[in-house]
Amino acid sequence: MCYDNSWEHDMSVTVYATHSCQYCKLEKSYLDENSIDYEVIFADDTRDNALKLYEESGQLGVPFTIIESADGKKHKVLGFDKARLAKLLGLE
């Protein structure tokens, strides 16, 4: 699922989530409210999605967010860390 908002930065945002995770829902709402484009990968949809999460993070906790800049640098955030997300996304 991808949300097409009006965020104009040269970054990609991927959120690993599960359908029952309340913090995942809060984070997605926060991104929506700030018009951030992001892709959601639900780790509980398929085994492959869970494996992708584990390969990226070394664990299965969600939300797990990857913010990748145009130069390929990845910032990884475990949990809904609003302050860190705001800083990385330039929302401060």
Coordinates of N, CA and C in Angstrom, one line a residue:
M1 N 0.9 -1.2 0.0 CA 0.0 0.0 0.0 C 0.9 1.2 0.0
C2 N 0.6 2.2 -0.9 CA 1.5 3.4 -1.0 C 0.5 4.6 -0.9
Y3 N 0.9 5.6 -0.1 CA 0.1 6.8 0.0 C 0.8 7.9 -0.8
D4 N 0.0 8.5 -1.7 CA 0.6 9.5 -2.6 C 0.2 10.9 -2.0
N5 N 1.0 11.4 -1.2 CA 0.8 12.7 -0.6 C 1.7 13.7 -1.3
S6 N 1.7 15.0 -0.9 CA 2.5 16.0 -1.6 C 3.9 16.3 -1.0
W7 N 4.5 15.3 -0.4 CA 5.8 15.5 0.1 C 6.8 15.6 -1.0
E8 N 7.7 16.6 -1.0 CA 8.5 16.9 -2.2 C 10.0 16.5 -1.9
H9 N 10.4 15.9 -0.9 CA 11.8 15.6 -0.6 C 12.2 14.4 -1.4
D10 N 13.5 14.4 -1.7 CA 14.1 13.3 -2.4 C 14.5 12.2 -1.5
M11 N 13.5 11.6 -0.8 CA 13.7 10.5 0.1 C 12.6 9.5 -0.1
S12 N 12.9 8.2 0.2 CA 11.8 7.2 0.2 C 11.6 6.8 1.7
V13 N 10.4 6.5 2.0 CA 10.0 6.1 3.4 C 9.3 4.8 3.3
T14 N 9.8 3.8 4.0 CA 9.2 2.5 4.1 C 8.9 2.2 5.6
V15 N 7.6 1.9 5.8 CA 7.2 1.5 7.2 C 6.8 0.0 7.2
Y16 N 7.5 -0.7 8.0 CA 7.1 -2.1 8.3 C 6.1 -2.1 9.5
A17 N 5.0 -2.7 9.3 CA 3.9 -2.7 10.3 C 3.2 -4.0 10.4
T18 N 2.3 -4.1 11.3 CA 1.4 -5.2 11.4 C 0.0 -4.6 11.5
H19 N -1.0 -5.4 11.1 CA -2.4 -4.8 11.1 C -2.9 -4.5 12.5
S20 N -2.4 -5.2 13.5 CA -3.0 -5.0 14.8 C -2.2 -4.0 15.7
C21 N -1.1 -3.5 15.1 CA -0.1 -2.6 15.9 C -0.7 -1.2 16.0
Q22 N -1.0 -0.8 17.2 CA -1.5 0.6 17.4 C -0.5 1.6 17.2
Y23 N 0.8 1.4 17.5 CA 1.8 2.4 17.2 C 2.1 2.5 15.7
C24 N 1.9 1.5 15.0 CA 2.0 1.5 13.5 C 0.9 2.5 13.0
K25 N -0.3 2.3 13.5 CA -1.4 3.2 13.1 C -1.2 4.6 13.4
L26 N -0.6 4.9 14.6 CA -0.3 6.2 15.0 C 0.8 6.8 14.1
E27 N 1.8 6.0 13.8 CA 2.9 6.5 12.9 C 2.3 6.8 11.5
K28 N 1.5 5.9 11.0 CA 0.9 6.2 9.6 C 0.1 7.5 9.6
S29 N -0.7 7.7 10.7 CA -1.5 8.9 10.8 C -0.6 10.1 10.9
Y30 N 0.5 10.0 11.6 CA 1.5 11.1 11.7 C 2.0 11.5 10.3
L31 N 2.4 10.4 9.6 CA 3.0 10.7 8.2 C 1.9 11.3 7.3
D32 N 0.7 10.8 7.4 CA -0.4 11.3 6.6 C -0.6 12.8 6.9
E33 N -0.7 13.1 8.2 CA -1.0 14.5 8.6 C 0.1 15.4 8.1
N34 N 1.3 14.9 7.9 CA 2.4 15.8 7.5 C 2.7 15.6 6.0
S35 N 1.8 15.0 5.3 CA 1.8 14.8 3.8 C 3.1 14.1 3.4
I36 N 3.5 13.1 4.0 CA 4.7 12.3 3.7 C 4.3 11.1 2.9
D37 N 4.9 10.9 1.7 CA 4.7 9.7 0.9 C 5.4 8.6 1.6
Y38 N 4.8 7.4 1.7 CA 5.4 6.2 2.3 C 4.8 5.0 1.7
E39 N 5.6 3.9 1.8 CA 5.1 2.6 1.5 C 5.0 1.8 2.8
V40 N 3.9 1.0 2.9 CA 3.7 0.2 4.1 C 3.9 -1.3 3.6
I41 N 4.7 -2.0 4.4 CA 4.9 -3.4 4.2 C 4.4 -4.1 5.5
F42 N 3.3 -4.8 5.3 CA 2.7 -5.5 6.5 C 3.4 -6.8 6.7
A43 N 4.2 -6.9 7.8 CA 5.0 -8.1 8.1 C 4.1 -9.3 8.4
D44 N 2.8 -9.1 8.8 CA 1.9 -10.2 9.1 C 1.1 -10.6 7.9
D45 N 1.4 -10.0 6.7 CA 0.6 -10.5 5.5 C 1.3 -11.8 4.9
T46 N 2.6 -11.8 4.8 CA 3.3 -12.9 4.2 C 4.6 -13.2 4.9
R47 N 5.0 -14.4 4.8 CA 6.3 -14.8 5.4 C 7.4 -14.0 4.7
D48 N 7.3 -13.8 3.4 CA 8.4 -13.0 2.7 C 8.5 -11.6 3.3
N49 N 7.3 -10.9 3.7 CA 7.4 -9.6 4.3 C 8.0 -9.7 5.6
A50 N 7.7 -10.7 6.4 CA 8.4 -10.8 7.7 C 9.9 -11.0 7.6
L51 N 10.3 -11.8 6.6 CA 11.7 -12.0 6.3 C 12.4 -10.7 5.9
K52 N 11.7 -9.9 5.1 CA 12.3 -8.6 4.7 C 12.5 -7.7 5.9
L53 N 11.5 -7.7 6.8 CA 11.7 -6.9 8.0 C 12.9 -7.4 8.8
Y54 N 13.0 -8.7 9.0 CA 14.1 -9.3 9.7 C 15.5 -9.0 9.1
E55 N 15.5 -9.1 7.7 CA 16.8 -8.8 7.0 C 17.2 -7.4 7.2
E56 N 16.2 -6.4 7.2 CA 16.5 -5.0 7.3 C 16.9 -4.6 8.8
S57 N 16.2 -5.3 9.7 CA 16.3 -4.8 11.1 C 17.0 -5.8 12.1
G58 N 17.0 -7.0 11.7 CA 17.6 -8.0 12.7 C 16.6 -8.4 13.8
Q59 N 15.4 -8.0 13.6 CA 14.4 -8.3 14.7 C 13.0 -8.2 14.0
L60 N 11.9 -8.4 14.8 CA 10.6 -8.4 14.2 C 9.7 -7.3 14.8
G61 N 10.2 -6.4 15.5 CA 9.4 -5.3 16.2 C 8.9 -4.3 15.2
V62 N 7.7 -3.8 15.4 CA 7.2 -2.8 14.5 C 6.6 -1.7 15.3
P63 N 6.4 -0.5 14.8 CA 6.8 -0.1 13.5 C 8.3 0.0 13.3
F64 N 8.8 -0.4 12.2 CA 10.2 -0.2 11.8 C 10.2 0.6 10.5
T65 N 10.9 1.7 10.6 CA 10.8 2.7 9.4 C 12.2 2.9 8.9
I66 N 12.3 2.9 7.5 CA 13.5 3.1 6.8 C 13.3 4.4 6.0
I67 N 14.2 5.4 6.2 CA 14.1 6.6 5.5 C 15.4 6.6 4.7
E68 N 15.3 6.5 3.3 CA 16.4 6.5 2.5 C 16.5 7.7 1.6
S69 N 17.7 8.4 1.7 CA 17.9 9.6 1.0 C 18.3 9.3 -0.5
A70 N 18.3 10.3 -1.3 CA 18.6 10.2 -2.7 C 20.0 9.6 -2.9
D71 N 20.9 9.9 -2.0 CA 22.3 9.3 -2.1 C 22.4 7.9 -1.6
G72 N 21.3 7.3 -1.2 CA 21.3 5.9 -0.8 C 21.6 5.7 0.7
K73 N 21.8 6.8 1.5 CA 22.0 6.6 2.9 C 20.6 6.3 3.6
K74 N 20.7 5.2 4.5 CA 19.5 4.8 5.2 C 19.5 5.1 6.6
H75 N 18.4 5.6 7.1 CA 18.2 5.9 8.5 C 17.1 4.9 8.9
K76 N 17.3 4.2 10.0 CA 16.4 3.2 10.5 C 15.9 3.6 11.9
V77 N 14.5 3.5 12.0 CA 13.9 3.9 13.3 C 13.0 2.8 13.8
L78 N 13.3 2.3 14.9 CA 12.5 1.2 15.5 C 11.5 1.9 16.5
G79 N 10.2 1.6 16.4 CA 9.2 2.2 17.2 C 8.7 3.5 16.6
F80 N 7.6 4.0 17.2 CA 7.1 5.3 16.7 C 7.8 6.4 17.5
D81 N 9.0 6.8 17.1 CA 9.8 7.8 17.7 C 9.5 9.1 16.9
K82 N 8.5 9.8 17.4 CA 8.0 11.0 16.7 C 9.1 12.1 16.5
A83 N 9.9 12.3 17.6 CA 10.9 13.3 17.5 C 12.0 13.0 16.5
R84 N 12.4 11.7 16.5 CA 13.4 11.3 15.6 C 12.9 11.3 14.1
L85 N 11.7 10.9 13.9 CA 11.1 11.0 12.6 C 11.0 12.4 12.1
A86 N 10.6 13.3 13.0 CA 10.4 14.7 12.6 C 11.8 15.3 12.2
K87 N 12.8 14.9 12.9 CA 14.2 15.4 12.6 C 14.6 14.8 11.2
L88 N 14.5 13.5 11.0 CA 15.0 12.9 9.8 C 14.2 13.4 8.6
L89 N 12.9 13.7 8.8 CA 12.0 14.1 7.7 C 12.0 15.6 7.5
G90 N 12.7 16.3 8.3 CA 12.8 17.8 8.2 C 11.5 18.5 8.6
L91 N 10.8 17.9 9.6 CA 9.5 18.5 10.0 C 9.6 19.3 11.3
E92 N 10.8 19.5 11.8 CA 11.0 20.3 13.0 C 10.8 21.7 12.8

